[in-house]
Amino acid sequence: MSEGASLPRSLVLIGLMGSGKTTIGRELHNRLGYPLLDMDHLIERRAGKPITAIFAESGEEAFRDMESAVLEELAAPDAPRRIISTGGGVVIRESNRKLLHQLGYVVWLKATVETILERTSRNRDRPLLHSDNPQAKIEALMAERTPWYRSVCHQEVDTEGLDSSEIATGILESARYYFAGHL
Ligand code: S3P
């Protein structure tokens, strides 16, 4: 809450793959009207290929470099207020974690391993889950990233059992305090 006046103060959604960032981002966009930016889409547009192809052809580190570059651009001073949906691994790098926290109000969407497994099994566009045991991979990512998500976020939202409208309402109630009513 003590960010400098010139820093962008967006609404930022973080959390594991399949935690609902895209869906909740759309819901918040519909309610508030601020532009919705999806970091994965920005990376894909810039690379001219899907994330699976970036991982396959250039490797995860190259993807992470692109992700960090996009985040730095989003954190440019005086950027307009936006809703930003991030990729689940954006918190891996410490430099990214600092930028995320500066970007604005950061909301960590939490879901259970079962829910994430169910949602992510609907398509094959997450290269990190191209594994014989995606459940074990999700569990490992959750264990590794939980402290990072927690350290970066302003609000934790347990999404289990709630629909997207209820989740958005909960986020907006708390975000209004953060933005001192100017939301
Ligand atoms: C990743 C999550 C993905 C995407 C990439 C890596 C991760 O985004 O950035 O496949 O490391 O968790 P979503 O969280 O939007 O699926």
JSON list of C-alpha atoms and ligand atoms in Angstrom, two decimals:
[
{"chain": "A", "resi": 1, "resn": "MET", "atom": "CA", "xyz": [0.00, 0.00, 0.00]},
{"chain": "A", "resi": 2, "resn": "SER", "atom": "CA", "xyz": [3.00, 2.24, 0.22]},
{"chain": "A", "resi": 3, "resn": "GLU", "atom": "CA", "xyz": [3.84, 2.11, -3.49]},
{"chain": "A", "resi": 4, "resn": "GLY", "atom": "CA", "xyz": [5.02, 5.34, -5.05]},
{"chain": "A", "resi": 5, "resn": "ALA", "atom": "CA", "xyz": [2.44, 7.53, -6.69]},
{"chain": "A", "resi": 6, "resn": "SER", "atom": "CA", "xyz": [3.77, 6.99, -10.20]},
{"chain": "A", "resi": 7, "resn": "LEU", "atom": "CA", "xyz": [3.70, 3.20, -10.02]},
{"chain": "A", "resi": 8, "resn": "PRO", "atom": "CA", "xyz": [0.94, 1.43, -11.87]},
{"chain": "A", "resi": 9, "resn": "ARG", "atom": "CA", "xyz": [-1.72, 0.09, -9.55]},
{"chain": "A", "resi": 10, "resn": "SER", "atom": "CA", "xyz": [-3.43, -2.69, -11.36]},
{"chain": "A", "resi": 11, "resn": "LEU", "atom": "CA", "xyz": [-5.34, -5.70, -10.16]},
{"chain": "A", "resi": 12, "resn": "VAL", "atom": "CA", "xyz": [-3.04, -8.68, -10.57]},
{"chain": "A", "resi": 13, "resn": "LEU", "atom": "CA", "xyz": [-4.09, -12.34, -10.45]},
{"chain": "A", "resi": 14, "resn": "ILE", "atom": "CA", "xyz": [-1.55, -14.98, -9.48]},
{"chain": "A", "resi": 15, "resn": "GLY", "atom": "CA", "xyz": [-1.82, -18.69, -8.75]},
{"chain": "A", "resi": 16, "resn": "LEU", "atom": "CA", "xyz": [-1.14, -22.10, -10.19]},
{"chain": "A", "resi": 17, "resn": "MET", "atom": "CA", "xyz": [-2.29, -23.22, -13.62]},
{"chain": "A", "resi": 18, "resn": "GLY", "atom": "CA", "xyz": [-6.00, -23.97, -13.56]},
{"chain": "A", "resi": 19, "resn": "SER", "atom": "CA", "xyz": [-6.68, -21.83, -10.48]},
{"chain": "A", "resi": 20, "resn": "GLY", "atom": "CA", "xyz": [-9.10, -19.63, -12.45]},
{"chain": "A", "resi": 21, "resn": "LYS", "atom": "CA", "xyz": [-6.98, -16.56, -13.28]},
{"chain": "A", "resi": 22, "resn": "THR", "atom": "CA", "xyz": [-8.36, -16.23, -16.82]},
{"chain": "A", "resi": 23, "resn": "THR", "atom": "CA", "xyz": [-11.99, -16.72, -15.81]},
{"chain": "A", "resi": 24, "resn": "ILE", "atom": "CA", "xyz": [-11.79, -14.37, -12.83]},
{"chain": "A", "resi": 25, "resn": "GLY", "atom": "CA", "xyz": [-9.85, -11.86, -14.90]},
{"chain": "A", "resi": 26, "resn": "ARG", "atom": "CA", "xyz": [-12.73, -11.77, -17.41]},
{"chain": "A", "resi": 27, "resn": "GLU", "atom": "CA", "xyz": [-15.26, -11.41, -14.63]},
{"chain": "A", "resi": 28, "resn": "LEU", "atom": "CA", "xyz": [-13.35, -8.48, -13.10]},
{"chain": "A", "resi": 29, "resn": "HIS", "atom": "CA", "xyz": [-12.95, -6.92, -16.54]},
{"chain": "A", "resi": 30, "resn": "ASN", "atom": "CA", "xyz": [-16.71, -7.16, -17.12]},
{"chain": "A", "resi": 31, "resn": "ARG", "atom": "CA", "xyz": [-17.46, -5.59, -13.76]},
{"chain": "A", "resi": 32, "resn": "LEU", "atom": "CA", "xyz": [-14.85, -2.81, -13.74]},
{"chain": "A", "resi": 33, "resn": "GLY", "atom": "CA", "xyz": [-14.22, -2.14, -17.42]},
{"chain": "A", "resi": 34, "resn": "TYR", "atom": "CA", "xyz": [-10.44, -1.90, -17.06]},
{"chain": "A", "resi": 35, "resn": "PRO", "atom": "CA", "xyz": [-8.45, -3.54, -19.87]},
{"chain": "A", "resi": 36, "resn": "LEU", "atom": "CA", "xyz": [-7.64, -7.21, -19.30]},
{"chain": "A", "resi": 37, "resn": "LEU", "atom": "CA", "xyz": [-4.09, -8.32, -20.10]},
{"chain": "A", "resi": 38, "resn": "ASP", "atom": "CA", "xyz": [-3.12, -11.98, -20.09]},
{"chain": "A", "resi": 39, "resn": "MET", "atom": "CA", "xyz": [0.64, -12.37, -19.81]},
{"chain": "A", "resi": 40, "resn": "ASP", "atom": "CA", "xyz": [0.67, -15.77, -21.55]},
{"chain": "A", "resi": 41, "resn": "HIS", "atom": "CA", "xyz": [-1.18, -14.28, -24.51]},
{"chain": "A", "resi": 42, "resn": "LEU", "atom": "CA", "xyz": [1.23, -11.34, -24.67]},
{"chain": "A", "resi": 43, "resn": "ILE", "atom": "CA", "xyz": [4.18, -13.74, -24.71]},
{"chain": "A", "resi": 44, "resn": "GLU", "atom": "CA", "xyz": [2.60, -15.91, -27.40]},
{"chain": "A", "resi": 45, "resn": "ARG", "atom": "CA", "xyz": [1.82, -12.89, -29.54]},
{"chain": "A", "resi": 46, "resn": "ARG", "atom": "CA", "xyz": [5.35, -11.59, -29.21]},
{"chain": "A", "resi": 47, "resn": "ALA", "atom": "CA", "xyz": [6.94, -14.98, -29.93]},
{"chain": "A", "resi": 48, "resn": "GLY", "atom": "CA", "xyz": [4.51, -15.68, -32.75]},
{"chain": "A", "resi": 49, "resn": "LYS", "atom": "CA", "xyz": [3.89, -19.19, -31.44]},
{"chain": "A", "resi": 50, "resn": "PRO", "atom": "CA", "xyz": [2.11, -21.01, -28.66]},
{"chain": "A", "resi": 51, "resn": "ILE", "atom": "CA", "xyz": [3.73, -21.59, -25.27]},
{"chain": "A", "resi": 52, "resn": "THR", "atom": "CA", "xyz": [4.09, -25.32, -25.95]},
{"chain": "A", "resi": 53, "resn": "ALA", "atom": "CA", "xyz": [6.20, -24.46, -29.02]},
{"chain": "A", "resi": 54, "resn": "ILE", "atom": "CA", "xyz": [8.33, -21.96, -27.07]},
{"chain": "A", "resi": 55, "resn": "PHE", "atom": "CA", "xyz": [9.09, -24.62, -24.45]},
{"chain": "A", "resi": 56, "resn": "ALA", "atom": "CA", "xyz": [9.74, -27.31, -27.08]},
{"chain": "A", "resi": 57, "resn": "GLU", "atom": "CA", "xyz": [11.94, -25.19, -29.36]},
{"chain": "A", "resi": 58, "resn": "SER", "atom": "CA", "xyz": [13.72, -22.84, -26.96]},
{"chain": "A", "resi": 59, "resn": "GLY", "atom": "CA", "xyz": [13.29, -24.36, -23.48]},
{"chain": "A", "resi": 60, "resn": "GLU", "atom": "CA", "xyz": [11.76, -23.15, -20.24]},
{"chain": "A", "resi": 61, "resn": "GLU", "atom": "CA", "xyz": [14.49, -20.58, -19.46]},
{"chain": "A", "resi": 62, "resn": "ALA", "atom": "CA", "xyz": [13.83, -18.78, -22.74]},
{"chain": "A", "resi": 63, "resn": "PHE", "atom": "CA", "xyz": [10.13, -18.69, -21.85]},
{"chain": "A", "resi": 64, "resn": "ARG", "atom": "CA", "xyz": [10.97, -17.32, -18.39]},
{"chain": "A", "resi": 65, "resn": "ASP", "atom": "CA", "xyz": [13.10, -14.58, -19.97]},
{"chain": "A", "resi": 66, "resn": "MET", "atom": "CA", "xyz": [10.18, -13.57, -22.18]},
{"chain": "A", "resi": 67, "resn": "GLU", "atom": "CA", "xyz": [7.86, -13.64, -19.17]},
{"chain": "A", "resi": 68, "resn": "SER", "atom": "CA", "xyz": [10.18, -11.37, -17.17]},
{"chain": "A", "resi": 69, "resn": "ALA", "atom": "CA", "xyz": [10.51, -8.97, -20.11]},
{"chain": "A", "resi": 70, "resn": "VAL", "atom": "CA", "xyz": [6.73, -8.69, -20.48]},
{"chain": "A", "resi": 71, "resn": "LEU", "atom": "CA", "xyz": [6.31, -8.15, -16.75]},
{"chain": "A", "resi": 72, "resn": "GLU", "atom": "CA", "xyz": [8.90, -5.37, -16.74]},
{"chain": "A", "resi": 73, "resn": "GLU", "atom": "CA", "xyz": [7.01, -3.60, -19.50]},
{"chain": "A", "resi": 74, "resn": "LEU", "atom": "CA", "xyz": [3.72, -3.94, -17.63]},
{"chain": "A", "resi": 75, "resn": "ALA", "atom": "CA", "xyz": [5.33, -2.40, -14.56]},
{"chain": "A", "resi": 76, "resn": "ALA", "atom": "CA", "xyz": [6.38, 0.74, -16.43]},
{"chain": "A", "resi": 77, "resn": "PRO", "atom": "CA", "xyz": [5.55, 3.84, -14.40]},
{"chain": "A", "resi": 78, "resn": "ASP", "atom": "CA", "xyz": [2.34, 5.66, -15.22]},
{"chain": "A", "resi": 79, "resn": "ALA", "atom": "CA", "xyz": [0.77, 2.72, -17.01]},
{"chain": "A", "resi": 80, "resn": "PRO", "atom": "CA", "xyz": [-3.02, 2.86, -16.86]},
{"chain": "A", "resi": 81, "resn": "ARG", "atom": "CA", "xyz": [-4.88, 0.69, -14.40]},
{"chain": "A", "resi": 82, "resn": "ARG", "atom": "CA", "xyz": [-5.49, -2.80, -15.75]},
{"chain": "A", "resi": 83, "resn": "ILE", "atom": "CA", "xyz": [-6.44, -6.29, -14.76]},
{"chain": "A", "resi": 84, "resn": "ILE", "atom": "CA", "xyz": [-3.46, -8.57, -15.28]},
{"chain": "A", "resi": 85, "resn": "SER", "atom": "CA", "xyz": [-3.68, -12.33, -15.46]},
{"chain": "A", "resi": 86, "resn": "THR", "atom": "CA", "xyz": [-0.26, -13.93, -14.97]},
{"chain": "A", "resi": 87, "resn": "GLY", "atom": "CA", "xyz": [1.21, -17.34, -15.77]},
{"chain": "A", "resi": 88, "resn": "GLY", "atom": "CA", "xyz": [1.50, -19.68, -12.79]},
{"chain": "A", "resi": 89, "resn": "GLY", "atom": "CA", "xyz": [5.31, -19.61, -12.79]},
{"chain": "A", "resi": 90, "resn": "VAL", "atom": "CA", "xyz": [5.72, -15.84, -12.78]},
{"chain": "A", "resi": 91, "resn": "VAL", "atom": "CA", "xyz": [6.65, -15.94, -9.09]},
{"chain": "A", "resi": 92, "resn": "ILE", "atom": "CA", "xyz": [9.71, -18.18, -9.59]},
{"chain": "A", "resi": 93, "resn": "ARG", "atom": "CA", "xyz": [12.13, -15.28, -10.08]},
{"chain": "A", "resi": 94, "resn": "GLU", "atom": "CA", "xyz": [12.75, -12.91, -7.22]},
{"chain": "A", "resi": 95, "resn": "SER", "atom": "CA", "xyz": [12.95, -9.92, -9.56]},
{"chain": "A", "resi": 96, "resn": "ASN", "atom": "CA", "xyz": [9.48, -10.81, -10.85]},
{"chain": "A", "resi": 97, "resn": "ARG", "atom": "CA", "xyz": [8.12, -11.09, -7.33]},
{"chain": "A", "resi": 98, "resn": "LYS", "atom": "CA", "xyz": [9.26, -7.55, -6.59]},
{"chain": "A", "resi": 99, "resn": "LEU", "atom": "CA", "xyz": [7.70, -6.21, -9.76]},
{"chain": "A", "resi": 100, "resn": "LEU", "atom": "CA", "xyz": [4.44, -8.03, -9.12]},
{"chain": "A", "resi": 101, "resn": "HIS", "atom": "CA", "xyz": [4.08, -6.51, -5.72]},
{"chain": "A", "resi": 102, "resn": "GLN", "atom": "CA", "xyz": [4.70, -3.06, -7.18]},
{"chain": "A", "resi": 103, "resn": "LEU", "atom": "CA", "xyz": [2.18, -3.55, -9.95]},
{"chain": "A", "resi": 104, "resn": "GLY", "atom": "CA", "xyz": [-0.76, -3.10, -7.66]},
{"chain": "A", "resi": 105, "resn": "TYR", "atom": "CA", "xyz": [-3.23, -5.23, -5.74]},
{"chain": "A", "resi": 106, "resn": "VAL", "atom": "CA", "xyz": [-2.13, -8.85, -6.04]},
{"chain": "A", "resi": 107, "resn": "VAL", "atom": "CA", "xyz": [-4.67, -11.61, -5.55]},
{"chain": "A", "resi": 108, "resn": "TRP", "atom": "CA", "xyz": [-3.62, -15.23, -5.11]},
{"chain": "A", "resi": 109, "resn": "LEU", "atom": "CA", "xyz": [-6.28, -17.62, -6.38]},
{"chain": "A", "resi": 110, "resn": "LYS", "atom": "CA", "xyz": [-6.07, -20.95, -4.60]},
{"chain": "A", "resi": 111, "resn": "ALA", "atom": "CA", "xyz": [-7.61, -24.22, -5.73]},
{"chain": "A", "resi": 112, "resn": "THR", "atom": "CA", "xyz": [-7.11, -27.83, -4.67]},
{"chain": "A", "resi": 113, "resn": "VAL", "atom": "CA", "xyz": [-4.85, -30.26, -6.53]},
{"chain": "A", "resi": 114, "resn": "GLU", "atom": "CA", "xyz": [-7.97, -32.20, -7.60]},
{"chain": "A", "resi": 115, "resn": "THR", "atom": "CA", "xyz": [-9.59, -29.12, -9.13]},
{"chain": "A", "resi": 116, "resn": "ILE", "atom": "CA", "xyz": [-6.40, -28.08, -10.88]},
{"chain": "A", "resi": 117, "resn": "LEU", "atom": "CA", "xyz": [-5.90, -31.58, -12.23]},
{"chain": "A", "resi": 118, "resn": "GLU", "atom": "CA", "xyz": [-9.45, -31.72, -13.51]},
{"chain": "A", "resi": 119, "resn": "ARG", "atom": "CA", "xyz": [-9.25, -28.31, -15.21]},
{"chain": "A", "resi": 120, "resn": "THR", "atom": "CA", "xyz": [-5.81, -28.72, -16.72]},
{"chain": "A", "resi": 121, "resn": "SER", "atom": "CA", "xyz": [-6.59, -32.19, -18.09]},
{"chain": "A", "resi": 122, "resn": "ARG", "atom": "CA", "xyz": [-9.05, -30.62, -20.54]},
{"chain": "A", "resi": 123, "resn": "ASN", "atom": "CA", "xyz": [-6.26, -29.61, -22.92]},
{"chain": "A", "resi": 124, "resn": "ARG", "atom": "CA", "xyz": [-2.54, -30.11, -23.56]},
{"chain": "A", "resi": 125, "resn": "ASP", "atom": "CA", "xyz": [-1.38, -26.50, -23.62]},
{"chain": "A", "resi": 126, "resn": "ARG", "atom": "CA", "xyz": [0.61, -26.65, -20.34]},
{"chain": "A", "resi": 127, "resn": "PRO", "atom": "CA", "xyz": [4.03, -28.11, -21.16]},
{"chain": "A", "resi": 128, "resn": "LEU", "atom": "CA", "xyz": [4.97, -28.51, -17.48]},
{"chain": "A", "resi": 129, "resn": "LEU", "atom": "CA", "xyz": [2.13, -31.03, -17.12]},
{"chain": "A", "resi": 130, "resn": "HIS", "atom": "CA", "xyz": [3.17, -33.17, -20.08]},
{"chain": "A", "resi": 131, "resn": "SER", "atom": "CA", "xyz": [4.20, -35.83, -17.64]},
{"chain": "A", "resi": 132, "resn": "ASP", "atom": "CA", "xyz": [3.28, -39.40, -16.77]},
{"chain": "A", "resi": 133, "resn": "ASN", "atom": "CA", "xyz": [2.10, -38.18, -13.41]},
{"chain": "A", "resi": 134, "resn": "PRO", "atom": "CA", "xyz": [0.58, -34.69, -13.69]},
{"chain": "A", "resi": 135, "resn": "GLN", "atom": "CA", "xyz": [-0.87, -34.94, -10.19]},
{"chain": "A", "resi": 136, "resn": "ALA", "atom": "CA", "xyz": [2.59, -35.36, -8.67]},
{"chain": "A", "resi": 137, "resn": "LYS", "atom": "CA", "xyz": [3.82, -32.43, -10.76]},
{"chain": "A", "resi": 138, "resn": "ILE", "atom": "CA", "xyz": [0.98, -30.19, -9.56]},
{"chain": "A", "resi": 139, "resn": "GLU", "atom": "CA", "xyz": [1.67, -31.21, -5.96]},
{"chain": "A", "resi": 140, "resn": "ALA", "atom": "CA", "xyz": [5.36, -30.40, -6.37]},
{"chain": "A", "resi": 141, "resn": "LEU", "atom": "CA", "xyz": [4.64, -27.02, -7.97]},
{"chain": "A", "resi": 142, "resn": "MET", "atom": "CA", "xyz": [2.17, -26.20, -5.22]},
{"chain": "A", "resi": 143, "resn": "ALA", "atom": "CA", "xyz": [4.67, -27.06, -2.49]},
{"chain": "A", "resi": 144, "resn": "GLU", "atom": "CA", "xyz": [7.45, -25.09, -4.13]},
{"chain": "A", "resi": 145, "resn": "ARG", "atom": "CA", "xyz": [5.45, -22.01, -5.08]},
{"chain": "A", "resi": 146, "resn": "THR", "atom": "CA", "xyz": [3.10, -21.58, -2.13]},
{"chain": "A", "resi": 147, "resn": "PRO", "atom": "CA", "xyz": [5.60, -19.49, -0.09]},
{"chain": "A", "resi": 148, "resn": "TRP", "atom": "CA", "xyz": [6.24, -17.28, -3.12]},
{"chain": "A", "resi": 149, "resn": "TYR", "atom": "CA", "xyz": [2.56, -16.70, -3.87]},
{"chain": "A", "resi": 150, "resn": "ARG", "atom": "CA", "xyz": [1.99, -15.92, -0.21]},
{"chain": "A", "resi": 151, "resn": "SER", "atom": "CA", "xyz": [4.88, -13.46, 0.02]},
{"chain": "A", "resi": 152, "resn": "VAL", "atom": "CA", "xyz": [3.75, -11.55, -3.07]},
{"chain": "A", "resi": 153, "resn": "CYS", "atom": "CA", "xyz": [-0.01, -11.34, -2.63]},
{"chain": "A", "resi": 154, "resn": "HIS", "atom": "CA", "xyz": [-2.17, -8.82, -0.82]},
{"chain": "A", "resi": 155, "resn": "GLN", "atom": "CA", "xyz": [-5.12, -11.18, -0.69]},
{"chain": "A", "resi": 156, "resn": "GLU", "atom": "CA", "xyz": [-5.50, -14.97, -0.66]},
{"chain": "A", "resi": 157, "resn": "VAL", "atom": "CA", "xyz": [-8.73, -16.30, -2.12]},
{"chain": "A", "resi": 158, "resn": "ASP", "atom": "CA", "xyz": [-9.84, -19.86, -1.53]},
{"chain": "A", "resi": 159, "resn": "THR", "atom": "CA", "xyz": [-11.88, -20.46, -4.68]},
{"chain": "A", "resi": 160, "resn": "GLU", "atom": "CA", "xyz": [-13.18, -23.91, -3.81]},
{"chain": "A", "resi": 161, "resn": "GLY", "atom": "CA", "xyz": [-16.98, -24.13, -3.87]},
{"chain": "A", "resi": 162, "resn": "LEU", "atom": "CA", "xyz": [-17.45, -20.58, -5.17]},
{"chain": "A", "resi": 163, "resn": "ASP", "atom": "CA", "xyz": [-18.51, -19.48, -8.64]},
{"chain": "A", "resi": 164, "resn": "SER", "atom": "CA", "xyz": [-16.65, -16.79, -10.54]},
{"chain": "A", "resi": 165, "resn": "SER", "atom": "CA", "xyz": [-19.18, -14.10, -9.64]},
{"chain": "A", "resi": 166, "resn": "GLU", "atom": "CA", "xyz": [-18.80, -14.79, -5.91]},
{"chain": "A", "resi": 167, "resn": "ILE", "atom": "CA", "xyz": [-15.03, -14.82, -6.19]},
{"chain": "A", "resi": 168, "resn": "ALA", "atom": "CA", "xyz": [-14.99, -11.50, -8.05]},
{"chain": "A", "resi": 169, "resn": "THR", "atom": "CA", "xyz": [-17.28, -9.92, -5.45]},
{"chain": "A", "resi": 170, "resn": "GLY", "atom": "CA", "xyz": [-14.91, -11.01, -2.65]},
{"chain": "A", "resi": 171, "resn": "ILE", "atom": "CA", "xyz": [-11.91, -9.61, -4.49]},
{"chain": "A", "resi": 172, "resn": "LEU", "atom": "CA", "xyz": [-13.60, -6.28, -5.21]},
{"chain": "A", "resi": 173, "resn": "GLU", "atom": "CA", "xyz": [-14.67, -5.79, -1.61]},
{"chain": "A", "resi": 174, "resn": "SER", "atom": "CA", "xyz": [-11.07, -6.04, -0.40]},
{"chain": "A", "resi": 175, "resn": "ALA", "atom": "CA", "xyz": [-9.55, -4.26, -3.39]},
{"chain": "A", "resi": 176, "resn": "ARG", "atom": "CA", "xyz": [-11.72, -1.20, -2.72]},
{"chain": "A", "resi": 177, "resn": "TYR", "atom": "CA", "xyz": [-9.91, -0.74, 0.60]},
{"chain": "A", "resi": 178, "resn": "TYR", "atom": "CA", "xyz": [-6.57, -1.02, -1.12]},
{"chain": "A", "resi": 179, "resn": "PHE", "atom": "CA", "xyz": [-7.52, 1.52, -3.77]},
{"chain": "A", "resi": 180, "resn": "ALA", "atom": "CA", "xyz": [-9.20, 3.67, -1.10]},
{"chain": "A", "resi": 181, "resn": "GLY", "atom": "CA", "xyz": [-12.49, 3.48, -2.92]},
{"chain": "A", "resi": 182, "resn": "HIS", "atom": "CA", "xyz": [-11.05, 4.59, -6.29]},
{"chain": "A", "resi": 183, "resn": "LEU", "atom": "CA", "xyz": [-11.74, 1.43, -8.21]},
{"chain": "B", "resi": 1, "resn": "S3P", "atom": "C1", "xyz": [3.18, -22.07, -16.27]},
{"chain": "B", "resi": 1, "resn": "S3P", "atom": "C2", "xyz": [1.87, -21.68, -16.33]},
{"chain": "B", "resi": 1, "resn": "S3P", "atom": "C3", "xyz": [1.21, -21.32, -17.58]},
{"chain": "B", "resi": 1, "resn": "S3P", "atom": "C4", "xyz": [2.23, -20.83, -18.62]},
{"chain": "B", "resi": 1, "resn": "S3P", "atom": "C5", "xyz": [3.35, -21.82, -18.77]},
{"chain": "B", "resi": 1, "resn": "S3P", "atom": "C6", "xyz": [4.08, -22.09, -17.45]},
{"chain": "B", "resi": 1, "resn": "S3P", "atom": "C7", "xyz": [3.77, -22.44, -14.94]},
{"chain": "B", "resi": 1, "resn": "S3P", "atom": "O1", "xyz": [0.23, -20.31, -17.38]},
{"chain": "B", "resi": 1, "resn": "S3P", "atom": "O2", "xyz": [2.74, -19.57, -18.24]},
{"chain": "B", "resi": 1, "resn": "S3P", "atom": "O3", "xyz": [2.80, -23.00, -19.28]},
{"chain": "B", "resi": 1, "resn": "S3P", "atom": "O4", "xyz": [4.99, -22.45, -14.80]},
{"chain": "B", "resi": 1, "resn": "S3P", "atom": "O5", "xyz": [2.97, -22.70, -13.99]},
{"chain": "B", "resi": 1, "resn": "S3P", "atom": "P1", "xyz": [-1.20, -20.57, -16.66]},
{"chain": "B", "resi": 1, "resn": "S3P", "atom": "O6", "xyz": [-0.95, -20.51, -15.18]},
{"chain": "B", "resi": 1, "resn": "S3P", "atom": "O7", "xyz": [-2.04, -19.43, -17.13]},
{"chain": "B", "resi": 1, "resn": "S3P", "atom": "O8", "xyz": [-1.69, -21.89, -17.12]}
]
